[in-house]
GROMACS .gro file of C-alpha atoms in nm:
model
  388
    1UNK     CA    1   1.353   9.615   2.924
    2UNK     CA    2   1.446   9.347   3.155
    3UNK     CA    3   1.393   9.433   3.516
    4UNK     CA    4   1.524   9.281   3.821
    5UNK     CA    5   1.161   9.110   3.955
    6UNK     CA    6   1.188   8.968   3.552
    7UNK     CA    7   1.506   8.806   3.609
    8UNK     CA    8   1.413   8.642   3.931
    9UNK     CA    9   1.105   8.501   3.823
   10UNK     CA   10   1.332   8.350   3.522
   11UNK     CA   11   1.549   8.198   3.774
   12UNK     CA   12   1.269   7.996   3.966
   13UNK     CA   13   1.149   7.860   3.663
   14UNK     CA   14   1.507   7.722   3.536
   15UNK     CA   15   1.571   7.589   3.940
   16UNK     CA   16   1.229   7.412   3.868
   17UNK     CA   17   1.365   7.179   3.583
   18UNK     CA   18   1.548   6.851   3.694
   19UNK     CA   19   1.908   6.840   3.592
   20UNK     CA   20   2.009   6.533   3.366
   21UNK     CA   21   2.268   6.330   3.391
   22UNK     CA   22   2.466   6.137   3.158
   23UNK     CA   23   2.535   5.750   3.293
   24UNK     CA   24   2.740   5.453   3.189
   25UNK     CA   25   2.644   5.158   2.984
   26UNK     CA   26   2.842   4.929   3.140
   27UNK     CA   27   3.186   4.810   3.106
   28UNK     CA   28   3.319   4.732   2.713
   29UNK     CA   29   3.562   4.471   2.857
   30UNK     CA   30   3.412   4.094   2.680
   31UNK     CA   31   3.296   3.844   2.999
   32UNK     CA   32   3.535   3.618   2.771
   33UNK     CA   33   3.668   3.492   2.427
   34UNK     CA   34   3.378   3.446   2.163
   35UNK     CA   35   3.232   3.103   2.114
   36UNK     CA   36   3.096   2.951   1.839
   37UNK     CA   37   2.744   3.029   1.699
   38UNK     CA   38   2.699   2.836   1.384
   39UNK     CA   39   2.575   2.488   1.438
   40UNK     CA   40   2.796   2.181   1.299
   41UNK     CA   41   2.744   1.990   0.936
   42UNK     CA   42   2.619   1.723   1.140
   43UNK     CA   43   2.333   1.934   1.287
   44UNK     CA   44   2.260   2.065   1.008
   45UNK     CA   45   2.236   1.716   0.825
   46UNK     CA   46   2.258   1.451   1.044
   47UNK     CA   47   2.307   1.174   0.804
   48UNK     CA   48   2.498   0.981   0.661
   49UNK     CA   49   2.630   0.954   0.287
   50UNK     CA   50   2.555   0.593   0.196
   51UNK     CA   51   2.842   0.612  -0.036
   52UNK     CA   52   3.101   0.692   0.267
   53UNK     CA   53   3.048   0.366   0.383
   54UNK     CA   54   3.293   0.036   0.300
   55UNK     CA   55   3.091  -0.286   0.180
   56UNK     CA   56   3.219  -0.651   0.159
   57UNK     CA   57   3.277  -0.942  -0.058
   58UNK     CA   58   2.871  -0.975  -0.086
   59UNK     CA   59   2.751  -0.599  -0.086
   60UNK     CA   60   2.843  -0.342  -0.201
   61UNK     CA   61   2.735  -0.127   0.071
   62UNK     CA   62   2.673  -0.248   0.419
   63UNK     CA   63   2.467  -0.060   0.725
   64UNK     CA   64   2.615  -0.151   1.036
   65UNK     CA   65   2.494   0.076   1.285
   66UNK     CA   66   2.171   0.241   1.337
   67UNK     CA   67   2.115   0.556   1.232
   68UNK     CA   68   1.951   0.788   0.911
   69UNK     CA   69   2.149   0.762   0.557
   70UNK     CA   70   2.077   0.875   0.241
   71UNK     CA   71   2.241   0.914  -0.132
   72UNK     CA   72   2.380   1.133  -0.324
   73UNK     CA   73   2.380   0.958  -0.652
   74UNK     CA   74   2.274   0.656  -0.845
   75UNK     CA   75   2.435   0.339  -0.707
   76UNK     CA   76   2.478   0.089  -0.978
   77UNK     CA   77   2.535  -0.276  -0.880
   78UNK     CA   78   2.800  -0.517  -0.949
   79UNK     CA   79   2.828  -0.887  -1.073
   80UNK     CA   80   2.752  -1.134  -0.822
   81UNK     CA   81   2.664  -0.911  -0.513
   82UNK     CA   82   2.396  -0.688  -0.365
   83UNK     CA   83   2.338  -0.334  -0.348
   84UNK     CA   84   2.316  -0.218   0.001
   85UNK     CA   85   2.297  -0.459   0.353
   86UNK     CA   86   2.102  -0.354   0.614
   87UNK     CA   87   2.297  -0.524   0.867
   88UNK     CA   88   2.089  -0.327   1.197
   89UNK     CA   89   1.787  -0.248   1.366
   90UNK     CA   90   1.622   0.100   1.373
   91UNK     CA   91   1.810   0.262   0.996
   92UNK     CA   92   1.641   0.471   0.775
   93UNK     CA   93   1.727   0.504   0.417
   94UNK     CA   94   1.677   0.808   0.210
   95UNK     CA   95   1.738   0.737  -0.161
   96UNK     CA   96   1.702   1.104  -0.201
   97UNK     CA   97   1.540   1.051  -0.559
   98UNK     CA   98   1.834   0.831  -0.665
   99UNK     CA   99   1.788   0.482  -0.839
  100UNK     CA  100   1.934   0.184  -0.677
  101UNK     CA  101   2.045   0.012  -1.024
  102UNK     CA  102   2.084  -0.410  -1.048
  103UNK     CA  103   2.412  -0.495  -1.294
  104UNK     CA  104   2.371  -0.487  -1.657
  105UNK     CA  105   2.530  -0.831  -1.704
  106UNK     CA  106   2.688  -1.123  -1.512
  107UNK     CA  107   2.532  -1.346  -1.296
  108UNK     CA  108   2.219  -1.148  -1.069
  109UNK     CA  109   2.027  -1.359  -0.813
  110UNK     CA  110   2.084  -1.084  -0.582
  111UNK     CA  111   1.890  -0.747  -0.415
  112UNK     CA  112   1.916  -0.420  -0.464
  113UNK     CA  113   1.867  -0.336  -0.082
  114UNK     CA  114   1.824  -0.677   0.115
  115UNK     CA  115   1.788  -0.743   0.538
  116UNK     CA  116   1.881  -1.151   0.597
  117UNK     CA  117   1.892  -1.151   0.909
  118UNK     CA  118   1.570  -0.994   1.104
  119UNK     CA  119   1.595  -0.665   1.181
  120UNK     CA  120   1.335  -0.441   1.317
  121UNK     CA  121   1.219  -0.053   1.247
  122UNK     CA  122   1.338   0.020   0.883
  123UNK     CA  123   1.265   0.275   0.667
  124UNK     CA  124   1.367   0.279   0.264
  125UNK     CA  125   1.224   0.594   0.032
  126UNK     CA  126   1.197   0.819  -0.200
  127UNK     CA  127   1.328   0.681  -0.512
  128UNK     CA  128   1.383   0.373  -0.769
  129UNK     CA  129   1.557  -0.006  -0.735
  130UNK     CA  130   1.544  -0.166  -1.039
  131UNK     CA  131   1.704  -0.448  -1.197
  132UNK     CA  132   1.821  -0.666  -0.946
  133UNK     CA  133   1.760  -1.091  -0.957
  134UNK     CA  134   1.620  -1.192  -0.630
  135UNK     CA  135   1.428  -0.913  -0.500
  136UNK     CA  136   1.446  -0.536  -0.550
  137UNK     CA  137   1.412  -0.490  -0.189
  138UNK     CA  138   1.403  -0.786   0.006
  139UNK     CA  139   1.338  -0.775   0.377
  140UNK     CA  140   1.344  -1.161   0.505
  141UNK     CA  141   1.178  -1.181   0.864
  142UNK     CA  142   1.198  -0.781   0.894
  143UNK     CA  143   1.008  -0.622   1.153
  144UNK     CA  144   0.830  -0.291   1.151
  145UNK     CA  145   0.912  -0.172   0.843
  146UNK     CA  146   0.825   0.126   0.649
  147UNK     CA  147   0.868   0.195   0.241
  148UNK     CA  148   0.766   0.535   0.121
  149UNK     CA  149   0.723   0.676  -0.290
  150UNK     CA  150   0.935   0.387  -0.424
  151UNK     CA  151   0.960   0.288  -0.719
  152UNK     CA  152   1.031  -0.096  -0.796
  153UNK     CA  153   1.064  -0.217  -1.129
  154UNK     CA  154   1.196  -0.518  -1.358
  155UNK     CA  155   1.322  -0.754  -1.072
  156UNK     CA  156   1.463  -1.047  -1.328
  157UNK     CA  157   1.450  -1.336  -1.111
  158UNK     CA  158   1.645  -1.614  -1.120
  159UNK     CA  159   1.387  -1.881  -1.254
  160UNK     CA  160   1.309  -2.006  -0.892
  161UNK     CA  161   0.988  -1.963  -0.718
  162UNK     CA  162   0.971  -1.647  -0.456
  163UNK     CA  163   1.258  -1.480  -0.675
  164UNK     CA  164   1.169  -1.158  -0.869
  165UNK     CA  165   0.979  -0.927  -0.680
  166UNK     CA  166   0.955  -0.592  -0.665
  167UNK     CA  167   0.883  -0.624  -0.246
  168UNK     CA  168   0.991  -0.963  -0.152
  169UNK     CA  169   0.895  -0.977   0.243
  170UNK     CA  170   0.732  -1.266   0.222
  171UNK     CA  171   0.843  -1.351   0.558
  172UNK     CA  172   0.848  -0.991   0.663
  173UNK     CA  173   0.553  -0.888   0.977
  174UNK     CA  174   0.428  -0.565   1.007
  175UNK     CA  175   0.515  -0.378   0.724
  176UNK     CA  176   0.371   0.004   0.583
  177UNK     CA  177   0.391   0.057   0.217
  178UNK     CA  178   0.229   0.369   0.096
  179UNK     CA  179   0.202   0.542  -0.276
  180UNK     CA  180   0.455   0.276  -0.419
  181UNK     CA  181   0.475   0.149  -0.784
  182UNK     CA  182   0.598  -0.167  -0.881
  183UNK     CA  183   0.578  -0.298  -1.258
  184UNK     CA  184   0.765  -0.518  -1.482
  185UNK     CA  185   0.892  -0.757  -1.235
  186UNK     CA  186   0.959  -1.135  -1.243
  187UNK     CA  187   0.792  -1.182  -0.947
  188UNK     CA  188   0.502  -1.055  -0.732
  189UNK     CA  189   0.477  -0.688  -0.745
  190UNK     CA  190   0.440  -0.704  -0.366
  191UNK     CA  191   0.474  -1.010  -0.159
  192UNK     CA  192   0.354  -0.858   0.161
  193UNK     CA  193   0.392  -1.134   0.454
  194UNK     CA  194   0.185  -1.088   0.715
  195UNK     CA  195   0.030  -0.785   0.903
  196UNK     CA  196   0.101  -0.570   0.593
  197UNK     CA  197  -0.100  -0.244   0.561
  198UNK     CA  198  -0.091  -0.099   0.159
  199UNK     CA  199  -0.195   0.261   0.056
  200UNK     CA  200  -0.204   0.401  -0.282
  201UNK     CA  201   0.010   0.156  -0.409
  202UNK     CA  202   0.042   0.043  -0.794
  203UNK     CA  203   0.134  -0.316  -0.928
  204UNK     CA  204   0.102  -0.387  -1.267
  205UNK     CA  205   0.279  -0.629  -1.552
  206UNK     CA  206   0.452  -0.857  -1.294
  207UNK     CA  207   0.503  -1.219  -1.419
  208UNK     CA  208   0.268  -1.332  -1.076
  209UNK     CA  209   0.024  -1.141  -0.840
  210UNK     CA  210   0.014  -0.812  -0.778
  211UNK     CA  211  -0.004  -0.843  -0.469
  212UNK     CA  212   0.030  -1.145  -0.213
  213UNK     CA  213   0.022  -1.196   0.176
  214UNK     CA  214  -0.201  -1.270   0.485
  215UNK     CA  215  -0.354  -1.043   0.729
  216UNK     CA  216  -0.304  -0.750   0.512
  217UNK     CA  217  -0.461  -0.437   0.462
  218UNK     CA  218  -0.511  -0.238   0.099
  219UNK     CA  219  -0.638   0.089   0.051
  220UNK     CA  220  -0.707   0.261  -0.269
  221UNK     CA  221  -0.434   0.030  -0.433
  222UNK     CA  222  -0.475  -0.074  -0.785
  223UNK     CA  223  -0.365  -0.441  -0.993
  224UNK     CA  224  -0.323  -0.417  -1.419
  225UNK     CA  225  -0.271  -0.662  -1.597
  226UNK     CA  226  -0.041  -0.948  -1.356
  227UNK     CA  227   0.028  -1.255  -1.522
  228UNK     CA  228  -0.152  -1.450  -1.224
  229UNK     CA  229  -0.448  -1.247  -0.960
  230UNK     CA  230  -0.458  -0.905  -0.902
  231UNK     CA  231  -0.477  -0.971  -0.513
  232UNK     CA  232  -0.381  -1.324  -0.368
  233UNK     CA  233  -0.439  -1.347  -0.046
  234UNK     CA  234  -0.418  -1.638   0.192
  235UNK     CA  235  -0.658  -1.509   0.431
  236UNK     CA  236  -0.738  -1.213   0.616
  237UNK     CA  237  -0.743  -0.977   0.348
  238UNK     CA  238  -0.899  -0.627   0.413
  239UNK     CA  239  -0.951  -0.440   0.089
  240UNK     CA  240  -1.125  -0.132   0.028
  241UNK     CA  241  -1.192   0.102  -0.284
  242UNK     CA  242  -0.905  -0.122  -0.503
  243UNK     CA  243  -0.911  -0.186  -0.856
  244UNK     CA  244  -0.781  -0.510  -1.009
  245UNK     CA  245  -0.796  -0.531  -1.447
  246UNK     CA  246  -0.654  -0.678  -1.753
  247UNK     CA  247  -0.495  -0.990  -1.621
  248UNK     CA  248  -0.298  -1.188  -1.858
  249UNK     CA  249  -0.486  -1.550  -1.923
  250UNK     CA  250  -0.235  -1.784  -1.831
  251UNK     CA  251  -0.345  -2.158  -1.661
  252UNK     CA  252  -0.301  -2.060  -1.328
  253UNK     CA  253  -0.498  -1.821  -1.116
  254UNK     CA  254  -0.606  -1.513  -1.305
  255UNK     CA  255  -0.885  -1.375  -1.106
  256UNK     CA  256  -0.862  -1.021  -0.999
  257UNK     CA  257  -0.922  -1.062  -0.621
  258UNK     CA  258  -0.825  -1.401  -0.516
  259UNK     CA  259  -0.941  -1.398  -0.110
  260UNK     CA  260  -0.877  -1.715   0.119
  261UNK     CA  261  -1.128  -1.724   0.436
  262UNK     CA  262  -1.191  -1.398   0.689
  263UNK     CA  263  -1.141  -1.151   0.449
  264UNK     CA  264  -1.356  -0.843   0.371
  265UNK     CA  265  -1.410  -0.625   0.024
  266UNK     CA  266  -1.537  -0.296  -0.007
  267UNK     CA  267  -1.592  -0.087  -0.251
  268UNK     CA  268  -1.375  -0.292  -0.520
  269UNK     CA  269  -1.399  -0.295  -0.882
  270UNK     CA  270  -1.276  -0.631  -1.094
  271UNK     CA  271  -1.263  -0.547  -1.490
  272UNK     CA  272  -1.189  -0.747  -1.736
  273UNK     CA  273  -0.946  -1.017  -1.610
  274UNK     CA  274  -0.868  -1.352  -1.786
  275UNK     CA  275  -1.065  -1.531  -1.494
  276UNK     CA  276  -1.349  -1.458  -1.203
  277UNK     CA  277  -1.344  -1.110  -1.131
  278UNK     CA  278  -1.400  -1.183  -0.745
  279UNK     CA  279  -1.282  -1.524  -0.559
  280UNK     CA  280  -1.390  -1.582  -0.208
  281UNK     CA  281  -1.322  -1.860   0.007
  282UNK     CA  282  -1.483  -1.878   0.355
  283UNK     CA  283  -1.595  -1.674   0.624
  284UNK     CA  284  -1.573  -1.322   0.346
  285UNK     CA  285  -1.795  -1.070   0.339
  286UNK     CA  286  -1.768  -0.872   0.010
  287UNK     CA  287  -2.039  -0.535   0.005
  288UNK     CA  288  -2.032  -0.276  -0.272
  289UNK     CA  289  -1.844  -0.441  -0.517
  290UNK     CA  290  -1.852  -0.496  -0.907
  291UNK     CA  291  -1.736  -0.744  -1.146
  292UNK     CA  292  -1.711  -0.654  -1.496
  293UNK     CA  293  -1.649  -0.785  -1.816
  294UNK     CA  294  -1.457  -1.081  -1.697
  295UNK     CA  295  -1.372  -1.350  -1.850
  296UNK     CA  296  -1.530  -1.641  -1.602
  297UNK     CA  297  -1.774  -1.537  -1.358
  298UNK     CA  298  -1.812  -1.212  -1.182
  299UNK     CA  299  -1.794  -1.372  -0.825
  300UNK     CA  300  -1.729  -1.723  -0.765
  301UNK     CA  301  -1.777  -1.820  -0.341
  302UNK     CA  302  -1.733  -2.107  -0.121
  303UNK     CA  303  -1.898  -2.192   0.222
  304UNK     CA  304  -2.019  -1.910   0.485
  305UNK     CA  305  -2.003  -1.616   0.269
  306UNK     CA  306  -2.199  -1.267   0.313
  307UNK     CA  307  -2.255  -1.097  -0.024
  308UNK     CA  308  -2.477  -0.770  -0.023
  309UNK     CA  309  -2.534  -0.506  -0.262
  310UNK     CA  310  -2.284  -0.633  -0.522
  311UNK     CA  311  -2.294  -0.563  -0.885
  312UNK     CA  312  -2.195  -0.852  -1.167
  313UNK     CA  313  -2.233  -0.721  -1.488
  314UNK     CA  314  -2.103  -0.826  -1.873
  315UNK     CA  315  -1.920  -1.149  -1.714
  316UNK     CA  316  -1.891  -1.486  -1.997
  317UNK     CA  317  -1.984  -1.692  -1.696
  318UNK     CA  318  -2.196  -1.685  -1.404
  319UNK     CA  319  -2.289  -1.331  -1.228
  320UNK     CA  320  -2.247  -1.493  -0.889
  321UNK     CA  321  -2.184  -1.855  -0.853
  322UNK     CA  322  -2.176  -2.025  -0.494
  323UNK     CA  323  -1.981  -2.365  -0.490
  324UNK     CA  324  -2.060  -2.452  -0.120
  325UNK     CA  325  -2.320  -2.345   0.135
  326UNK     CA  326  -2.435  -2.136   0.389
  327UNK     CA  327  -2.422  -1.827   0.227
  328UNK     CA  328  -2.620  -1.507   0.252
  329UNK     CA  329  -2.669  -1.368  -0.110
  330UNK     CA  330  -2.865  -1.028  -0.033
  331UNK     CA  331  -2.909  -0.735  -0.199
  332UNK     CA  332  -2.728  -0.789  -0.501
  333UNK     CA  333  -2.773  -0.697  -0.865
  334UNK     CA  334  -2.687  -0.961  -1.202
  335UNK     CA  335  -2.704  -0.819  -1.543
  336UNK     CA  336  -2.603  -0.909  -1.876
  337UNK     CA  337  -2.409  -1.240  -1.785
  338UNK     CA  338  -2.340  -1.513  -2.043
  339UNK     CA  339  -2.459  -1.784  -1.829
  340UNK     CA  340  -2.679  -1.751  -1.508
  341UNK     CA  341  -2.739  -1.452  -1.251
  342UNK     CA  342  -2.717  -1.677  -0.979
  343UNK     CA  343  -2.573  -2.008  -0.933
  344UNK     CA  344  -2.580  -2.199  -0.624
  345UNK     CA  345  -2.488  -2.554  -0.544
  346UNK     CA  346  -2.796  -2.650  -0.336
  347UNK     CA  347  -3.142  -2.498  -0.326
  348UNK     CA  348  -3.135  -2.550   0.040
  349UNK     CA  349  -2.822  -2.450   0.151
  350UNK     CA  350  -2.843  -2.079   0.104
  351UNK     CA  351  -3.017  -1.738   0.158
  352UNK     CA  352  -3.084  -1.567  -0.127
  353UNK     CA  353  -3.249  -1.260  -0.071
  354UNK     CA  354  -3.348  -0.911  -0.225
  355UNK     CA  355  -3.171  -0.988  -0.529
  356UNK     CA  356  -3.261  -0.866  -0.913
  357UNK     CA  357  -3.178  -1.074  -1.230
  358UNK     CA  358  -3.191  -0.923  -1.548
  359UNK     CA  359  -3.068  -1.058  -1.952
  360UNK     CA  360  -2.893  -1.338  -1.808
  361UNK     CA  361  -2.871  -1.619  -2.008
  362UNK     CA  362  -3.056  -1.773  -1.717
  363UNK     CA  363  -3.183  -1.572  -1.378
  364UNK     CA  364  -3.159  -1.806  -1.132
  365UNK     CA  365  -2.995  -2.169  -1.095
  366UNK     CA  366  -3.141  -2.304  -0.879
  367UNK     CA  367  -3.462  -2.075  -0.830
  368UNK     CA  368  -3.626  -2.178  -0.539
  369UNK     CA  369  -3.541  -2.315  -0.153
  370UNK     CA  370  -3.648  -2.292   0.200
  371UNK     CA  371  -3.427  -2.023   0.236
  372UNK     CA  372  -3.457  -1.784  -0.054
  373UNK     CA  373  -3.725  -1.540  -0.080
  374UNK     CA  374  -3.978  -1.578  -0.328
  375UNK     CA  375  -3.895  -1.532  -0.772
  376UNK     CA  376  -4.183  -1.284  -0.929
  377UNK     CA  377  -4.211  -0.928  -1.042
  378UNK     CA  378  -4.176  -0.578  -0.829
  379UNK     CA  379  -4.604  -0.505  -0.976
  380UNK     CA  380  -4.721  -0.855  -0.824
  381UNK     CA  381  -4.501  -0.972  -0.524
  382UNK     CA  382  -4.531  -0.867  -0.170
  383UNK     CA  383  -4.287  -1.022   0.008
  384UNK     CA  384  -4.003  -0.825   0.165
  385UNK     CA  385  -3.783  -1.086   0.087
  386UNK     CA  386  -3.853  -1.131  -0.305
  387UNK     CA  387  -3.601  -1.195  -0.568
  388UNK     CA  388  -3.649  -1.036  -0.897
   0.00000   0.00000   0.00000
């Protein structure tokens, strides 16, 4: 039974609770009328649609401003005019895996996407230009240019000399080509300029070199069978781990790495071409190298040379052969060549060093100088310096 001391002490313990309050969450009146939220087409692709833009009596398409484009379908060419202009510095071209197609018939000595007049900082990839008569891309005196997964093929050329390339820059400077294929064309498959830096690149059945310039760079790049060298190269060249084969005998050059003075080889493999498999002018240093199965020599050399730990095997000519002087032959291996291991012009002009000889037709031509370590066996010599 409840009693009255019970119901007091009940009361101090419900006074001893803190009373809750309910408060406000503040005013449901909007600040002000809803904006937007969504961003704007142009933010959400801000580029343009190459085939929004007007062209001209020469092109079909023409870049006037800078800025990023791309397209949205195959652009086929007409009669007598180009495919796109780049007519401004600092555009970027997205082919969006398109093809940039030359015209079927009717006259064609022009390019499928062409710069005449010098611009700088241009981009062009991701997809194919085919077809066209003077270049598929050309890029006369570009600057700073870029060309990304591109495919470049059957260029026709218009019967002229520097017409039919896949990449005609030939006066382009500073230029970045990386895992691009071109095949098939009149021309070069690349004719690179100057100051031209190559990586993973392909060129193969073009009617001249595979690839041609000064001061360039190549990088894991590859030449089959071009109708003239693999690589030509004025000077300058800097190749490493590329693979030049089955050039097409014709009377002009048809060497796989064709090297003018300065230049430096590593790591390159020349296979069965119509001429040497190596061609060095002055000044090169080639190291790691080999030459097989070609058709002349394995490495033919002027004046001032460094050749070390090369391999020349299976060649129907000489394994190395030096035409001038002053050159340091060390290291390096000759087996199985038609003619001689080693050929020099003088046996007093050149170091020959460290060097083994092996079912040549003959070892060494000539085998002894001032300069060139001593001819015997590995069991009897004991010179550092022998040749074997």
């Amino acid at each position: 039974m409840m009693t009255f001391h019970s119901l007091v002490g009940l009361a101090i313990i419900f006074a001893s609770f803190p009373v809750c309050s309910a408060s406000g969450q503040g005013p449901l009146t909007p600040p002000g009328a809803p904006s937007r939220t969504m961003k704007t087409l142009q933010q959400v692709e801000p580029r343009t649609e190459l085939a929004t833009l007007p062209g001209d009596a020469t092109d079909v398409i023409v870049i006037s401003t800078p800025g990023s484009y791309y397209l949205s379908a195959d652009l086929i060419g007409a009669a007598g005019v180009n495919g796109i202009l780049i007519n401004a510095d600092n555009v970027s071209i997205d082919l969006n895996g398109f093809a940039v197609i030359g015209p079927a018939s009717g006259p064609n000595t022009f390019s499928g996407i062409v710069d005449s007049s010098g611009h700088r900082n241009l981009s062009i990839s991701n997809g194919t230009i085919r077809g066209w008569g003077l270049g598929n891309i050309s890029l006369i005196n570009s600057f700073n240019v870029e060309l990304r997964q591109l495919r470049l093929s059957d260029c026709v050329g218009n019967g002229s000399f520097a017409a039919g390339d896949g990449f005609n820059g030939r006066s382009c400077s500073s230029a970045l080509i990386v895992d691009c294929l071109a095949t098939g064309n009149a021309g070069d498959g690349f004719a690179c300029g100057v100051n031209a830096t190559l990586n993973g690149c392909i060129s193969s059945h073009n009617a001249l070199s595979g690839y041609s310039g000064s001061n360039c760079g190549f990088m894991n790049c590859g030449a089959d069978s071009n109708a003239s060298a693999g690589w030509f190269i004025f000077s300058g060249g800097r190749l490493s781990h590329c693979t030049s084969s089955g050039i097409r005998p014709q009377n002009t050059q048809g060497e796989g790495f064709y090297v003018g003075s300065g230049s430096v080889l590593t790591g390159c493999l020349a296979f069965g071409n119509s001429d040497a498999g190596f061609y060095m002018g002055s000044g090169c240093a080639v190291t790691g190298c080999v030459a097989k199965d070609n058709a002349v020599n394995g490495y033919t050399f002027g004046s001032n040379n460094l050749l070390t730990n090369n391999l020349s095997t299976g060649n129907n000519g000489d394994g190395f052969q030096g035409s001038g002087s002053n050159n340091r032959v060390d290291s390096n291996s000759a087996i199985g060549n038609t003619l001689s291991g080693f050929r020099a012009a003088s046996s007093s002009a050149d170091f020959v060093l460290r060097n083994t000889a092996f079912a040549n037709g003959t070892n060494y031509i000539p085998m002894s100088g001032p300069y060139s370590g001593p001819f015997g066996l590995p069991s009897t010599s004991t010179s550092p310096w022998a040749n074997f």
